[in-house]
Coordinates of C-alpha atoms in Angstrom, one line a residue:
Chain A
X1 CA 0.0 0.0 0.0
X2 CA 1.1 3.5 -0.9
X3 CA -0.4 6.7 0.6
X4 CA -1.5 9.2 -2.0
X5 CA -3.7 12.3 -2.2
X6 CA -6.5 12.1 -4.7
X7 CA -4.6 14.3 -7.2
X8 CA -1.7 11.9 -7.0
X9 CA -3.9 8.9 -7.5
X10 CA -5.5 10.5 -10.5
X11 CA -2.0 11.2 -11.8
X12 CA -1.1 7.5 -11.5
X13 CA -4.2 6.4 -13.3
X14 CA -3.5 8.9 -16.1
X15 CA 0.1 7.8 -16.4
X16 CA -0.7 4.1 -16.4
X17 CA -3.5 4.4 -19.0
X18 CA -1.3 6.6 -21.2
X19 CA 1.4 3.9 -21.1
X20 CA -1.2 1.2 -21.8
X21 CA -3.0 2.9 -24.7
X22 CA -1.4 5.3 -27.2
X23 CA -4.9 6.6 -28.1
X24 CA -5.2 8.3 -24.7
X25 CA -4.3 11.9 -24.7
X26 CA -4.9 14.8 -22.3
X27 CA -6.1 18.3 -23.1
X28 CA -7.1 21.3 -21.0
X29 CA -6.0 24.6 -19.5
X30 CA -2.6 24.0 -17.8
X31 CA -2.6 20.2 -18.0
X32 CA 1.0 20.5 -19.2
X33 CA 2.6 23.6 -17.8
X34 CA 0.5 24.5 -14.8
X35 CA 0.3 27.5 -12.5
X36 CA 0.5 24.9 -9.7
X37 CA 4.0 23.6 -9.5
X38 CA 2.7 21.1 -7.0
X39 CA 3.2 17.3 -7.2
X40 CA -0.2 16.9 -5.4
X41 CA -2.0 18.1 -8.5
X42 CA -3.4 15.5 -11.0
X43 CA -1.4 16.3 -14.2
X44 CA 1.9 17.1 -12.5
X45 CA 4.9 15.8 -14.4
X46 CA 2.9 14.3 -17.3
X47 CA 4.2 16.7 -19.9
X48 CA 7.8 15.8 -19.1
X49 CA 6.9 12.1 -19.4
X50 CA 4.7 12.1 -22.5
X51 CA 5.6 15.2 -24.3
X52 CA 3.5 18.0 -25.9
X53 CA 2.0 15.7 -28.6
X54 CA -0.1 13.9 -26.0
X55 CA -0.4 16.4 -23.2
X56 CA -2.1 19.3 -24.9
X57 CA -2.2 22.7 -23.1
X58 CA -5.1 24.6 -24.7
X59 CA -6.3 28.2 -24.8
X60 CA -8.9 29.2 -22.3
X61 CA -11.7 27.7 -24.5
X62 CA -14.0 25.3 -22.7
X63 CA -16.3 24.8 -25.7
X64 CA -13.3 24.0 -27.9
X65 CA -11.8 21.7 -25.2
X66 CA -15.0 19.7 -24.9
X67 CA -15.6 19.7 -28.7
X68 CA -12.1 18.4 -29.2
X69 CA -13.0 15.5 -26.9
X70 CA -16.3 14.8 -28.8
X71 CA -14.7 14.9 -32.2
X72 CA -11.6 13.0 -31.4
X73 CA -13.5 10.3 -29.5
X74 CA -15.7 9.6 -32.5
X75 CA -12.6 9.3 -34.6
X76 CA -11.2 6.6 -32.3
X77 CA -9.0 8.4 -29.8
X78 CA -9.6 8.3 -26.0
X79 CA -9.5 11.9 -24.9
X80 CA -9.3 12.8 -21.2
X81 CA -10.0 16.5 -21.0
X82 CA -10.0 18.8 -18.0
X83 CA -12.5 21.6 -17.3
X84 CA -10.6 23.4 -14.5
X85 CA -13.5 23.9 -12.1
X86 CA -17.0 22.5 -12.0
X87 CA -18.7 25.9 -12.5
X88 CA -16.9 26.4 -15.8
X89 CA -18.8 23.4 -17.0
X90 CA -21.4 25.9 -18.2
X91 CA -19.0 27.1 -20.9
X92 CA -18.5 23.5 -22.1
X93 CA -22.0 22.3 -21.5
X94 CA -23.4 22.4 -25.1
X95 CA -20.6 20.1 -26.2
X96 CA -21.3 17.7 -23.3
X97 CA -25.0 17.9 -23.0
X98 CA -26.1 18.2 -26.6
X99 CA -23.2 16.3 -28.2
X100 CA -21.2 13.9 -26.0
X101 CA -24.4 12.6 -24.4
X102 CA -26.6 12.5 -27.5
X103 CA -24.5 11.8 -30.6
X104 CA -24.3 8.0 -30.1
X105 CA -28.1 7.9 -29.8
X106 CA -28.6 10.1 -32.8
X107 CA -26.3 7.8 -34.9
X108 CA -28.6 4.9 -34.0
X109 CA -25.7 3.3 -32.2
X110 CA -23.2 3.5 -35.0
X111 CA -20.7 5.9 -33.3
X112 CA -19.1 5.7 -29.8
X113 CA -17.8 8.5 -27.7
X114 CA -15.2 7.1 -25.3
X115 CA -14.2 10.3 -23.6
X116 CA -13.6 11.5 -20.0
X117 CA -14.2 15.0 -18.8
X118 CA -12.4 15.7 -15.5
X119 CA -13.6 18.5 -13.3
X120 CA -12.6 19.8 -9.9
X121 CA -15.4 20.6 -7.6
X122 CA -16.2 21.4 -4.0
X123 CA -16.3 24.1 -1.4
X124 CA -13.7 24.7 1.2
X125 CA -11.0 26.7 -0.7
X126 CA -12.4 30.1 0.0
X127 CA -12.7 30.9 -3.7
X128 CA -16.4 31.6 -3.7
X129 CA -19.2 30.4 -5.8
X130 CA -17.8 30.7 -9.3
X131 CA -15.0 28.2 -8.5
X132 CA -16.9 26.1 -5.9
X133 CA -20.2 24.8 -7.1
X134 CA -21.2 21.2 -7.1
X135 CA -23.1 20.6 -10.4
X136 CA -23.3 16.8 -10.4
X137 CA -27.1 16.8 -10.5
X138 CA -27.0 18.7 -13.8
X139 CA -24.9 16.1 -15.6
X140 CA -26.7 13.2 -13.9
X141 CA -29.9 14.5 -15.5
X142 CA -28.5 13.9 -19.0
X143 CA -29.0 10.4 -20.4
X144 CA -25.9 9.3 -22.3
X145 CA -23.4 10.4 -19.7
X146 CA -21.9 8.4 -16.8
X147 CA -21.1 10.4 -13.7
X148 CA -18.4 9.3 -11.3
X149 CA -17.5 11.1 -8.0
X150 CA -14.9 9.2 -6.0
X151 CA -14.4 9.8 -2.2
X152 CA -11.1 8.1 -1.7
X153 CA -7.7 8.1 -3.5
X154 CA -8.0 4.3 -4.2
X155 CA -11.4 4.7 -5.8
X156 CA -10.3 7.7 -7.8
X157 CA -7.5 5.7 -9.4
X158 CA -9.5 2.6 -10.1
X159 CA -12.5 4.5 -11.3
X160 CA -10.5 6.8 -13.6
X161 CA -8.8 3.8 -15.2
X162 CA -12.3 2.3 -15.8
X163 CA -13.6 5.6 -17.1
X164 CA -10.8 5.9 -19.7
X165 CA -11.5 2.3 -20.9
X166 CA -15.2 2.9 -21.0
X167 CA -16.8 3.4 -24.5
X168 CA -19.1 6.1 -23.2
X169 CA -18.6 9.7 -22.1
X170 CA -17.8 9.8 -18.4
X171 CA -17.9 12.9 -16.3
X172 CA -15.3 12.5 -13.6
X173 CA -15.6 14.9 -10.7
X174 CA -12.8 15.3 -8.2
X175 CA -13.3 17.1 -4.9
X176 CA -10.4 19.5 -4.4
X177 CA -10.5 19.0 -0.6
X178 CA -9.3 15.4 -1.2
X179 CA -6.2 16.3 -3.2
X180 CA -4.0 16.9 -0.1
X181 CA -5.1 14.1 2.2
X182 CA -2.9 11.0 1.8
X183 CA -5.0 7.8 1.7
X184 CA -4.0 4.2 1.0
X185 CA -3.8 3.1 -2.6
X186 CA -2.9 -0.4 -3.8
X187 CA 0.4 -0.6 -5.6
X188 CA -0.6 -3.4 -8.0
X189 CA -2.6 -2.8 -11.2
X190 CA -6.4 -2.7 -10.6
X191 CA -9.5 -1.1 -11.8
X192 CA -12.7 -0.2 -9.9
X193 CA -16.0 -0.9 -11.8
X194 CA -18.2 2.1 -12.7
X195 CA -21.7 1.7 -11.3
X196 CA -20.9 0.0 -8.0
X197 CA -21.4 1.7 -4.7
X198 CA -19.4 0.5 -1.7
X199 CA -20.3 0.1 1.9
X200 CA -17.4 2.1 3.5
X201 CA -18.5 1.3 7.1
X202 CA -20.9 -1.4 8.1
X203 CA -23.6 -0.7 10.6
X204 CA -27.1 -1.8 11.7
X205 CA -29.1 1.2 12.9
X206 CA -29.1 3.8 10.1
X207 CA -27.9 4.1 6.5
X208 CA -26.0 7.2 5.3
X209 CA -25.8 7.4 1.5
X210 CA -23.1 9.9 0.5
X211 CA -20.4 10.5 -2.1
X212 CA -17.3 12.6 -2.9
X213 CA -16.0 15.0 -0.2
X214 CA -18.8 14.2 2.2
X215 CA -17.6 10.7 3.0
X216 CA -15.2 12.1 5.6
X217 CA -18.0 13.9 7.3
X218 CA -20.1 10.7 7.4
X219 CA -17.2 8.8 8.8
X220 CA -16.7 11.4 11.6
X221 CA -20.4 11.3 12.5
X222 CA -20.4 7.5 12.6
X223 CA -17.4 7.6 15.0
X224 CA -19.2 9.9 17.3
X225 CA -22.5 7.9 17.2
X226 CA -20.6 4.7 17.8
X227 CA -19.7 6.0 21.2
X228 CA -23.4 6.3 21.9
X229 CA -23.9 2.7 20.6
X230 CA -25.5 3.8 17.4
X231 CA -24.1 1.8 14.5
X232 CA -24.1 3.8 11.2
X233 CA -23.8 2.0 7.8
X234 CA -22.1 4.3 5.2
X235 CA -22.8 3.7 1.5
X236 CA -20.4 5.6 -0.7
X237 CA -22.1 5.8 -4.1
X238 CA -18.8 6.4 -6.0
X239 CA -20.9 6.5 -9.2
X240 CA -24.1 8.5 -9.6
X241 CA -24.9 7.3 -13.0
X242 CA -25.5 4.4 -13.5
X243 CA -26.9 4.3 -9.9
X244 CA -26.3 1.2 -7.9
X245 CA -29.8 0.9 -6.5
X246 CA -29.2 -2.6 -5.2
X247 CA -26.5 -1.6 -2.6
X248 CA -28.6 1.3 -1.4
X249 CA -31.8 -0.8 -1.1
X250 CA -29.9 -3.7 0.6
X251 CA -28.5 -1.3 3.2
X252 CA -31.9 0.3 3.8
X253 CA -33.5 -3.1 4.1
X254 CA -30.9 -3.9 6.8
X255 CA -31.1 -0.7 8.8
X256 CA -34.6 0.6 8.1
X257 CA -33.4 4.2 8.3
X258 CA -31.8 6.6 5.7
X259 CA -30.1 9.9 5.7
X260 CA -28.7 11.2 2.4
X261 CA -25.7 13.5 2.7
X262 CA -24.3 15.7 -0.1
X263 CA -22.3 19.0 -0.3
X264 CA -24.3 20.3 -3.3
X265 CA -27.3 22.5 -2.7
X266 CA -30.6 20.9 -1.7
X267 CA -33.3 21.8 -4.3
X268 CA -32.9 19.5 -7.3
X269 CA -29.8 17.9 -5.7
X270 CA -29.0 14.3 -6.5
X271 CA -30.1 13.3 -3.0
X272 CA -33.7 13.8 -4.1
X273 CA -33.1 11.1 -6.7
X274 CA -31.7 8.7 -4.1
X275 CA -34.7 9.5 -1.9
X276 CA -37.2 8.8 -4.7
X277 CA -35.6 5.4 -5.4
X278 CA -35.9 4.4 -1.8
X279 CA -39.5 5.7 -1.5
X280 CA -40.5 3.8 -4.7
X281 CA -38.6 0.6 -4.1
X282 CA -37.7 0.4 -0.4
X283 CA -40.5 2.2 1.4
X284 CA -41.7 -0.9 3.2
X285 CA -38.2 -1.1 4.9
X286 CA -38.3 2.4 6.3
X287 CA -39.1 2.6 10.0
X288 CA -38.9 6.4 10.0
X289 CA -39.0 9.3 7.4
X290 CA -35.8 9.7 5.5
X291 CA -33.7 12.8 5.9
X292 CA -31.4 14.9 3.7
X293 CA -28.4 16.8 4.9
X294 CA -27.1 19.1 2.2
X295 CA -25.7 22.5 1.4
X296 CA -28.3 25.2 1.9
X297 CA -29.9 26.8 -1.2
X298 CA -27.3 29.6 -1.6
X299 CA -24.3 30.2 -3.7
X300 CA -21.1 29.1 -2.0
X301 CA -19.9 32.2 0.0
X302 CA -16.2 33.2 0.2
X303 CA -15.8 34.3 3.8
X304 CA -14.5 31.5 6.0
X305 CA -17.3 31.5 8.6
X306 CA -19.9 31.7 5.8
X307 CA -18.3 28.9 3.8
X308 CA -18.1 26.7 7.0
X309 CA -21.8 27.4 7.4
X310 CA -22.4 26.3 3.9
X311 CA -20.6 22.9 4.0
X312 CA -22.6 20.2 5.8
X313 CA -20.8 19.1 9.0
X314 CA -20.8 16.0 11.1
X315 CA -22.8 17.7 13.9
X316 CA -25.6 18.3 11.4
X317 CA -25.5 14.7 10.3
X318 CA -25.5 13.4 13.9
X319 CA -28.6 15.6 14.6
X320 CA -30.4 14.4 11.5
X321 CA -29.7 10.8 12.4
X322 CA -30.9 11.3 16.0
X323 CA -34.2 12.8 14.6
X324 CA -35.1 9.5 13.0
X325 CA -33.7 7.0 15.5
Chain B
X1 CA -8.2 26.0 -64.1
X2 CA -7.8 22.2 -64.6
X3 CA -10.7 20.2 -63.4
X4 CA -11.4 16.9 -65.1
X5 CA -14.5 16.5 -67.2
X6 CA -15.4 13.6 -64.9
X7 CA -15.2 15.8 -61.8
X8 CA -17.3 18.5 -63.4
X9 CA -20.0 16.0 -64.3
X10 CA -19.8 14.5 -60.8
X11 CA -20.5 18.0 -59.3
X12 CA -23.4 18.5 -61.7
X13 CA -24.8 15.2 -60.8
X14 CA -24.7 15.6 -57.0
X15 CA -26.3 19.1 -57.3
X16 CA -29.0 17.6 -59.5
X17 CA -29.6 14.7 -57.2
X18 CA -29.9 16.8 -54.1
X19 CA -32.2 19.3 -55.8
X20 CA -34.5 16.5 -57.0
X21 CA -34.3 14.9 -53.5
X22 CA -35.3 18.2 -51.8
X23 CA -37.9 19.1 -54.4
X24 CA -39.6 15.9 -53.4
X25 CA -39.4 16.9 -49.7
X26 CA -41.1 20.2 -50.5
X27 CA -44.1 18.2 -51.6
X28 CA -43.9 15.4 -49.0
X29 CA -43.7 17.8 -46.0
X30 CA -47.1 19.3 -47.0
X31 CA -48.8 16.0 -46.3
X32 CA -49.9 16.0 -42.7
X33 CA -48.0 13.4 -40.6
X34 CA -45.6 12.3 -43.4
X35 CA -42.3 14.1 -42.5
X36 CA -42.0 14.6 -38.7
X37 CA -40.5 17.8 -37.4
X38 CA -39.0 20.5 -39.5
X39 CA -38.0 20.4 -43.1
X40 CA -35.0 22.6 -43.8
X41 CA -33.6 22.7 -47.3
X42 CA -30.5 23.8 -49.2
X43 CA -32.3 24.6 -52.5
X44 CA -30.1 27.0 -54.5
X45 CA -27.1 26.4 -52.3
X46 CA -26.1 23.1 -53.8
X47 CA -22.9 24.4 -55.3
X48 CA -21.4 24.7 -51.8
X49 CA -21.7 21.1 -50.7
X50 CA -21.3 19.6 -54.2
X51 CA -18.2 21.7 -54.9
X52 CA -16.6 21.1 -51.5
X53 CA -17.3 17.4 -51.4
X54 CA -16.0 16.9 -54.9
X55 CA -12.7 18.4 -53.7
X56 CA -12.6 16.0 -50.8
X57 CA -11.6 12.3 -50.8
X58 CA -13.8 9.6 -49.4
X59 CA -11.6 9.3 -46.3
X60 CA -12.0 13.0 -45.5
X61 CA -14.6 13.9 -42.9
X62 CA -17.4 16.4 -43.1
X63 CA -19.3 17.9 -40.2
X64 CA -22.6 19.5 -41.2
X65 CA -25.6 21.4 -40.0
X66 CA -29.3 22.2 -40.5
X67 CA -29.0 22.3 -44.4
X68 CA -27.3 18.9 -44.6
X69 CA -29.1 17.0 -47.3
X70 CA -26.9 18.3 -50.1
X71 CA -23.7 17.9 -48.1
X72 CA -24.5 14.3 -47.3
X73 CA -25.6 13.2 -50.7
X74 CA -22.6 14.9 -52.2
X75 CA -20.4 13.0 -49.7
X76 CA -22.0 9.7 -51.0
X77 CA -24.7 9.0 -48.4
X78 CA -27.1 6.3 -49.6
X79 CA -30.4 8.1 -50.6
X80 CA -32.7 5.3 -49.4
X81 CA -31.3 5.3 -45.9
X82 CA -31.3 9.1 -45.9
X83 CA -35.0 9.4 -47.0
X84 CA -36.1 6.7 -44.6
X85 CA -34.4 8.6 -41.8
X86 CA -36.1 11.8 -42.8
X87 CA -39.4 9.8 -42.6
X88 CA -38.1 8.6 -39.2
X89 CA -38.4 4.9 -40.2
X90 CA -36.5 2.0 -38.7
X91 CA -34.6 1.5 -41.9
X92 CA -33.3 5.1 -41.8
X93 CA -29.5 5.6 -41.4
X94 CA -30.0 6.3 -37.7
X95 CA -33.0 3.9 -37.0
X96 CA -35.4 6.8 -36.7
X97 CA -33.5 8.4 -33.8
X98 CA -32.2 11.5 -35.6
X99 CA -34.8 12.5 -38.2
X100 CA -33.8 15.1 -40.7
X101 CA -32.1 17.4 -38.2
X102 CA -29.3 15.1 -36.9
X103 CA -28.5 12.8 -39.8
X104 CA -25.3 10.9 -39.0
X105 CA -23.7 8.9 -41.7
X106 CA -20.3 7.7 -40.3
X107 CA -19.9 5.1 -43.1
X108 CA -19.2 8.0 -45.5
X109 CA -17.2 9.9 -42.9
X110 CA -20.1 12.3 -42.1
X111 CA -20.5 11.4 -38.5
X112 CA -22.3 14.5 -37.2
X113 CA -25.1 16.8 -38.2
X114 CA -25.5 19.3 -35.4
X115 CA -28.4 21.6 -35.3
X116 CA -27.2 23.5 -32.3
X117 CA -26.0 26.6 -34.3
X118 CA -22.2 26.9 -34.2
X119 CA -21.6 23.5 -32.6
X120 CA -20.0 21.8 -35.6
X121 CA -16.7 23.7 -35.6
X122 CA -15.5 22.5 -32.1
X123 CA -16.4 18.9 -33.0
X124 CA -14.6 19.3 -36.4
X125 CA -11.5 20.4 -34.3
X126 CA -11.6 17.1 -32.6
X127 CA -11.9 15.1 -35.8
X128 CA -9.0 17.1 -37.4
X129 CA -7.0 16.7 -34.2
X130 CA -7.4 12.9 -34.4
X131 CA -6.3 13.0 -38.0
X132 CA -3.2 14.9 -37.1
X133 CA -2.5 12.8 -33.9
X134 CA -2.6 9.6 -36.0
X135 CA -0.5 11.0 -38.7
X136 CA -3.2 10.4 -41.3
X137 CA -3.4 12.0 -44.8
X138 CA -7.0 13.1 -44.3
X139 CA -8.7 16.4 -43.6
X140 CA -12.0 17.5 -42.0
X141 CA -14.3 20.0 -43.6
X142 CA -16.9 21.8 -41.5
X143 CA -19.9 23.5 -43.0
X144 CA -21.6 26.3 -41.0
X145 CA -23.7 29.3 -41.8
X146 CA -23.3 33.0 -41.6
X147 CA -25.6 32.9 -38.5
X148 CA -23.3 30.4 -36.8
X149 CA -20.3 32.7 -37.4
X150 CA -21.8 34.8 -34.5
X151 CA -21.4 32.0 -32.0
X152 CA -18.5 32.1 -29.6
X153 CA -17.8 28.4 -30.2
X154 CA -16.8 29.2 -33.8
X155 CA -14.2 31.6 -32.5
X156 CA -12.8 29.1 -30.0
X157 CA -12.7 26.4 -32.8
X158 CA -10.9 28.6 -35.3
X159 CA -8.4 29.9 -32.7
X160 CA -7.5 26.3 -31.6
X161 CA -7.4 24.9 -35.1
X162 CA -5.1 27.6 -36.3
X163 CA -2.9 27.4 -33.1
X164 CA -2.4 23.7 -33.6
X165 CA -2.3 23.8 -37.4
X166 CA -5.1 21.3 -37.7
X167 CA -6.1 19.8 -41.1
X168 CA -9.4 21.6 -41.1
X169 CA -11.4 23.5 -43.7
X170 CA -14.0 25.9 -42.3
X171 CA -16.6 26.3 -45.0
X172 CA -18.9 29.2 -44.3
X173 CA -22.1 29.0 -46.3
X174 CA -23.2 32.6 -46.3
X175 CA -26.8 32.5 -47.5
X176 CA -27.6 36.0 -46.5
X177 CA -30.2 35.0 -43.8
X178 CA -29.9 33.7 -40.3
X179 CA -33.5 33.0 -39.3
X180 CA -35.3 36.2 -40.3
X181 CA -32.3 38.4 -39.9
X182 CA -30.4 39.6 -43.0
X183 CA -26.6 39.4 -42.9
X184 CA -26.2 43.2 -42.2
X185 CA -28.6 42.9 -39.3
X186 CA -26.4 40.4 -37.5
X187 CA -22.9 40.9 -38.8
X188 CA -20.9 44.2 -39.0
X189 CA -18.6 43.0 -41.9
X190 CA -19.9 42.2 -45.4
X191 CA -17.4 39.3 -45.9
X192 CA -16.9 36.8 -43.1
X193 CA -13.7 35.6 -44.7
X194 CA -11.9 38.7 -43.3
X195 CA -12.1 37.0 -39.9
X196 CA -9.6 34.5 -40.9
X197 CA -6.9 37.1 -40.5
X198 CA -7.6 37.1 -36.8
X199 CA -6.4 33.5 -36.7
X200 CA -3.5 33.9 -39.1
X201 CA -5.2 31.6 -41.6
X202 CA -6.1 32.2 -45.2
X203 CA -9.6 33.4 -45.8
X204 CA -11.2 33.5 -49.2
X205 CA -14.7 34.7 -50.3
X206 CA -15.9 32.8 -53.4
X207 CA -19.1 32.9 -55.5
X208 CA -21.0 30.2 -53.7
X209 CA -23.2 29.6 -56.7
X210 CA -20.2 28.8 -58.9
X211 CA -19.5 25.1 -58.1
X212 CA -16.2 25.2 -59.8
X213 CA -15.0 28.2 -57.8
X214 CA -16.0 26.4 -54.5
X215 CA -14.2 23.2 -55.7
X216 CA -11.0 25.1 -56.4
X217 CA -11.0 27.0 -53.2
X218 CA -11.6 23.8 -51.1
X219 CA -9.1 21.9 -53.1
X220 CA -6.4 24.5 -52.3
X221 CA -7.4 24.5 -48.6
X222 CA -7.2 20.7 -48.6
X223 CA -3.7 20.7 -50.1
X224 CA -2.6 23.3 -47.5
X225 CA -4.1 21.2 -44.7
X226 CA -2.3 18.1 -45.9
X227 CA 0.9 19.9 -46.1
X228 CA 0.7 20.7 -42.4
X229 CA 0.0 24.4 -42.9
X230 CA -3.2 24.3 -40.9
X231 CA -6.8 25.4 -41.4
X232 CA -8.4 27.7 -44.0
X233 CA -11.7 29.6 -44.1
X234 CA -13.6 29.5 -47.3
X235 CA -16.7 31.7 -47.4
X236 CA -19.2 30.8 -50.1
X237 CA -21.6 33.5 -50.9
X238 CA -25.0 32.1 -51.8
X239 CA -28.6 32.7 -51.1
X240 CA -31.3 30.9 -49.1
X241 CA -34.0 30.6 -51.7
X242 CA -36.4 28.9 -49.4
X243 CA -37.4 29.8 -45.8
X244 CA -35.5 28.9 -42.7
X245 CA -37.8 25.9 -42.8
X246 CA -40.7 25.0 -45.0
X247 CA -43.3 26.6 -42.7
X248 CA -41.5 29.9 -42.9
X249 CA -43.6 32.3 -45.1
X250 CA -40.4 34.3 -46.0
X251 CA -42.3 37.6 -45.6
X252 CA -39.1 39.3 -44.8
X253 CA -37.3 38.2 -48.0
X254 CA -38.1 40.6 -51.0
X255 CA -39.7 38.6 -53.8
X256 CA -37.5 40.2 -56.4
X257 CA -34.4 39.2 -54.4
X258 CA -35.5 35.6 -54.3
X259 CA -36.3 35.7 -58.1
X260 CA -32.9 37.3 -58.9
X261 CA -31.1 34.5 -57.0
X262 CA -33.2 31.8 -58.6
X263 CA -31.9 33.1 -61.9
X264 CA -28.4 32.5 -60.6
X265 CA -29.2 28.8 -59.8
X266 CA -25.9 26.9 -59.8
X267 CA -27.3 23.8 -61.7
X268 CA -28.3 25.3 -65.1
X269 CA -25.2 27.5 -64.8
X270 CA -22.9 24.6 -64.8
X271 CA -25.1 22.6 -67.2
X272 CA -25.0 25.4 -69.8
X273 CA -21.3 25.9 -69.3
X274 CA -20.5 22.2 -69.7
X275 CA -22.7 22.0 -72.8
X276 CA -21.1 25.1 -74.3
X277 CA -17.6 23.6 -73.6
X278 CA -18.6 20.3 -75.2
X279 CA -18.1 18.4 -71.9
X280 CA -21.8 17.4 -71.8
X281 CA -24.6 17.0 -74.3
X282 CA -28.2 17.8 -73.8
X283 CA -28.9 14.1 -73.9
X284 CA -26.4 13.4 -71.2
X285 CA -28.2 15.9 -69.0
X286 CA -31.6 14.4 -69.7
X287 CA -30.2 11.0 -68.7
X288 CA -29.0 12.5 -65.5
X289 CA -32.4 14.0 -64.8
X290 CA -34.0 10.6 -65.4
X291 CA -31.5 8.9 -63.1
X292 CA -32.1 11.4 -60.3
X293 CA -35.8 10.9 -60.7
X294 CA -35.7 7.2 -60.4
X295 CA -33.3 7.3 -57.4
X296 CA -35.5 9.7 -55.6
X297 CA -38.7 7.8 -56.4
X298 CA -37.1 4.6 -55.2
X299 CA -36.0 6.3 -52.0
X300 CA -39.5 7.5 -51.4
X301 CA -40.9 4.1 -52.1
X302 CA -38.4 2.5 -49.7
X303 CA -39.2 5.0 -47.0
X304 CA -42.9 4.7 -47.5
X305 CA -42.8 0.9 -47.3
X306 CA -40.4 0.8 -44.3
X307 CA -41.9 0.2 -40.8
X308 CA -41.6 2.6 -38.0
X309 CA -39.5 1.5 -35.1
X310 CA -41.2 -0.3 -32.3
X311 CA -41.8 2.1 -29.4
X312 CA -39.4 0.2 -27.1
X313 CA -36.6 0.7 -29.6
X314 CA -36.4 4.2 -28.1
X315 CA -34.6 2.7 -25.2
X316 CA -31.7 1.4 -27.3
X317 CA -28.4 3.0 -28.3
X318 CA -28.1 5.4 -25.4
X319 CA -24.9 3.9 -24.1
X320 CA -22.3 1.7 -25.8

C-alpha cells in the first residue's frame, strides 16, 4: 500500500493508462505547464513524461476543449480533457449535454464517444461560488453520460482507469479538498468498476448514503455515534450514473433508516433522486421518514465563517440521524 | 483551371440529385404526418456542398448542420437510408433516432449533423486533431452558416485549429439570412472571410453559386491542410431561396431578391457551361435527370414501405 492524495492517485491512473493505450491523450488549460508547480496536482509531471503531442495545453476555451474531446473520441481516440472547475462546465455544456451525451443515440448506435471530462469541484477553498459549485445533478440528469465522484484516492485511481477504458462519455468529478489528504492506494494494477457503490462502514441502525467530499463527514459522524452505541452504515455511491440501487436498497433493508448527505445545494440535488428510489422501491423497509443533509440553497460564499456554514458538517448529520432513530 | 470532365460532371450530378431529392421533400412535407419535425432545405445552395465534397476524398470527414441533405448526398450517403431517416423509419440511417435534423452517416465519414448553431466547428476540431494525432493524410471540412459565425464556439474552434495547425477547412455557407435576420442585421462585416486574419489563416470569399470556384478553393485549402500548414476559411456567398424551414412564409425576403437568385441557380449555370464547352450533351443531362428521378422515387418508395421502429426501440443506443 502507498499513501496518495486524490490528485496523485489521478496522476497515477492517467500515467498508467497513457502507457497502456497510445490513443489516450490529455487536453485542458494548464494540464502540461500549470500555475500549480505542485506534485499533489493531477497532471503534474505528465508533460515531461509524455511530451506535448499527448499532453495538450489549450487556450482558455472550454467549448473547444469539450468539442475536441467529442470529435476525437468519435474518430477513435480516447480523450481525457479537463474543465478546470466544475462551475466552468457551463461554458463546455453544449458540447457535453447536446453532443457527447446524444450523438451516439442520434447515430442509431453507429458511433461511440469514449471520452472522459475531469472537473474539480467542491467548497472549502475560500474561492467563492464561481469556483466552488457542485453541479453533479446537472450532468446526472443527461441520459448518455456516466457520472463518477470518488471519495477516496484508491477509488479515484481505479474508477478513472475504468472511465478511460469505457466506451461512453464519463464525467469524472474530483473534490479539491481530497487532493491533499494522503490515503492508502494499492500498488498493483487494478480497476474499480463504474456503477458500483461500496459500503465504506458497516452498521445496523441507520444508513447514510453519500459521495465525494462528504464521505469524511459521514465517517466522523459515525465515529461519534458509535460512542453512543448507534451503528451507522455508510454507503459511498462512487458512481451517480448508473446508480447502484441494489446496494442502497440492501442497506436500507438492513437498517430501516436513511439519511442522504451531499455537499451540493438541496433543491434539485441528486439526494432527491436517491430518496425517490428508496421511496419507490424500499418504502416498506423504512421505520422512519428519511432525511437529507445538504448544502443550503445559496451560492457558496467566500468568507470562512460563511463557507463553513455552507458545508454540511458531522454535527448536522448526527442531529439528522438522531431525529429519526 | 484544370478540373477533369469527370469531376465536373460529378458535381453537376450531385447538385441535380440533391435538388431533386429536396424538391420531393417540399411536396412530402405538405402532407400531414408524413415528415415529422422541420424540413430545412438547401435549395439554391447546392454548389457549396457539391463543390466542396468533390474536392474531398472519401476518407475525408465532413461535419454538417441544418441544411445537410446536399452535403450528405454529395459525400456519398445512400439516398434510401437518408430518405427513410427523414421519414423517421426503422430503416433510416439512424434507425429513426435522428430524423432530418441530426443525420449521422459515419460510413461515408459524415459522423455528425449538429443543429445547435455553431456546434459543428469545435467537433470538427476534434476530428481534425485525431487525423493529425494519428498522422493520417486526411482532412476535415466543417460546414456552417453566416448565422453560426456569430457563435463564440466558432471563434474558439478557429483559434484552436489555427494554433495547432489542424487539417481543417472551415466552409462558411453565407446564404444572407440567419433565421429572419439579414446578414447586415447580425454581422458588421460584409465578408466573413476577413475574420480568418484574426487567426493567421487564409480566408477567401468565393461565389457560392459557382460550383467550380467552390471546388478550387476547397481543393487549395485541402492541399494546404495536408501539407501541415493548418486550417483555412472558405466563405461561399450564396442565397437561401427557401425559408429557414418549409413553414417559414419568407415575408421578410423581398420577392425580387429571391427571383434574382433563382436566376443564378448553380445547376443550369454549370449545365450550360458544360454543354457550351462540349463536356456534356443535352442528352447526357436528360439521362442524369431521369436517373435522379428514379433514385429519388425509389428512395420515397423505400421510406414509405419501411416500418416505424417499435416504441421500445427508443430505449436502445443510449450507451455503448
